Amino acid sequence: MALSLPMQGLSNEQVLDHLRVLGGHDVNWRDHRAFGLVYHHSDAHTKLMQEAHNLFLSTNGLNPMAFKSLRRMEHEVVRISAGLFHGDDATVGTMSSGGTESILLAMLAYRQHARSHRKSIRHPEVIVPESAHAAFYKAGEYFDIKVISVPLQKDYRADVDAMAARINRNTIALVGSAPCYPYGVIDPIAEIAALGLKHGLPVHVDACLGGFLLPFVERLTPEERIADIPHFDFRVPGVTSISADLHKYGYAAKGASVILYSDMAYLRHQFSASTDWCGGVYVSPTLAGTRPGGAIAGAWAALHSLGEEGYVSNARAAMETAKAFIAGINAIPELEVLGDPAVTIVAYGGRGPGVGAYALGDQLEARGWHVDRLQRPESLHMILNPGHLHVADVYLADLREAVAYVKTHRDAAFEGSAPMYGLIAKAPLRKLVKKQVFGIVEQMYSATGGGSAAELSAESAEAGDAPQEGAIPSLPPLLIGAMRVKARLRRLFGRA
Ligand SMILES: Cc1ncc(COP(=O)(O)O)c(C=O)c1O
């Protein structure tokens, strides 16, 4: 379906009105009803981000000679980050558009580095703990790197012995997270790095989530923290690169991350140069061509406006928030927090088989919360910011209600979206799930898939209802029916 341009452009006011209406259908993060995607510091800080971004809205970091301001800001953001992670004068890096790009760049750099130094490598492999972010698999697909995913220890941290067992002549790098996205625990970085040193392999630390939080939590008193923070950065011998997102706990405008290396010997392999192109000599340091100056200026502005004190006091408030949620969840006998979260990323699920996390998720959504779900084990996921402290009591009250509902309505696990999530997590036919998910994405990006205003209004009219299956990837109805029957039978025979 082709859409045509309005013959005459709309007035600025009309355009903005339309945008406001569209934005009105988004998740309600302003009232702290969502736990991820948005990292909000304060309205005043957001205003500063908008102004800083606007000042450099039209600029382009692709040519640092033309925009010396951006070169300077990027350099300072990188140097400040290198200082936070205890790098030295050899530490180098670039900014990127986000955690995924930083991870893609590191994996690309290690592949290229291995190719130029270890001719025997046939098919490069990277070893990651199972909890490593999906961006590593994306890097694998993009750059033809085999990603070896290794099961975790019982406490959800990387199992370093299991990683060691997978090292072979094709291994090009090892990975650990600080903390990982699913469970919020910090992998044993010192042990992974020691393994790297032993085998002469580079070690990447994914601190996309924790990079601009952990250094400031370290400065708190033990009573203020919820856990000790082990060294995760360049203080650990063997760590050769760190990705850290400014647009998460750095509270920068979206589109800002850093990728740092212990040495130019690695960084140089992420650069690309086309010297024979008829369009001229074309050099680019990251994946993007045009690099939006607003994101660089926003990151510079966030670091300089919050400063050390601002980040430390934010870390203190974030820890208070995490304590309130963790204590509140653990006080509900039917629930338990998974592992020992290091900071503000918390996953929880039912203690026994009686209370399914996906059924709880449906109940929380019916009460106006935006819920994220994990697949293994069945659990709910939260990324907390200080603003969530304002809603901790309401959330926990809703959670207690949800638990009571799920306990007394055993069918809750077979209604709403719960069976669908259960199915996706457990379906043995992973290829089929992938095919279906691709189908949904293709539909979303097809000529008719944008979501018209009418559809948006219809969706919002339904928003008060329990979540619909259509809101999440749908699988063939026959398969769903079969899985439901199977689940009911198992329950009837006491094996649920
Ligand atoms: C640990 C970790 N690494 C990488 C990423 C990817 O970051 P982005 O979404 O900015 O690409 C995330 C995102 O949540 C993350 O939690």
GROMACS .gro file of N, CA, C and O in nm, residues 159 312 444:
model
   12
  159ASP      N    1   2.992  -2.014   3.373
  159ASP     CA    2   3.067  -2.129   3.422
  159ASP      C    3   3.200  -2.131   3.346
  159ASP      O    4   3.207  -2.170   3.229
  312VAL      N    5   2.690   0.938   4.142
  312VAL     CA    6   2.695   0.863   4.269
  312VAL      C    7   2.561   0.874   4.340
  312VAL      O    8   2.508   0.774   4.391
  444MET      N    9   0.523  -0.710   0.989
  444MET     CA   10   0.536  -0.576   1.047
  444MET      C   11   0.601  -0.479   0.948
  444MET      O   12   0.568  -0.362   0.943
   0.00000   0.00000   0.00000
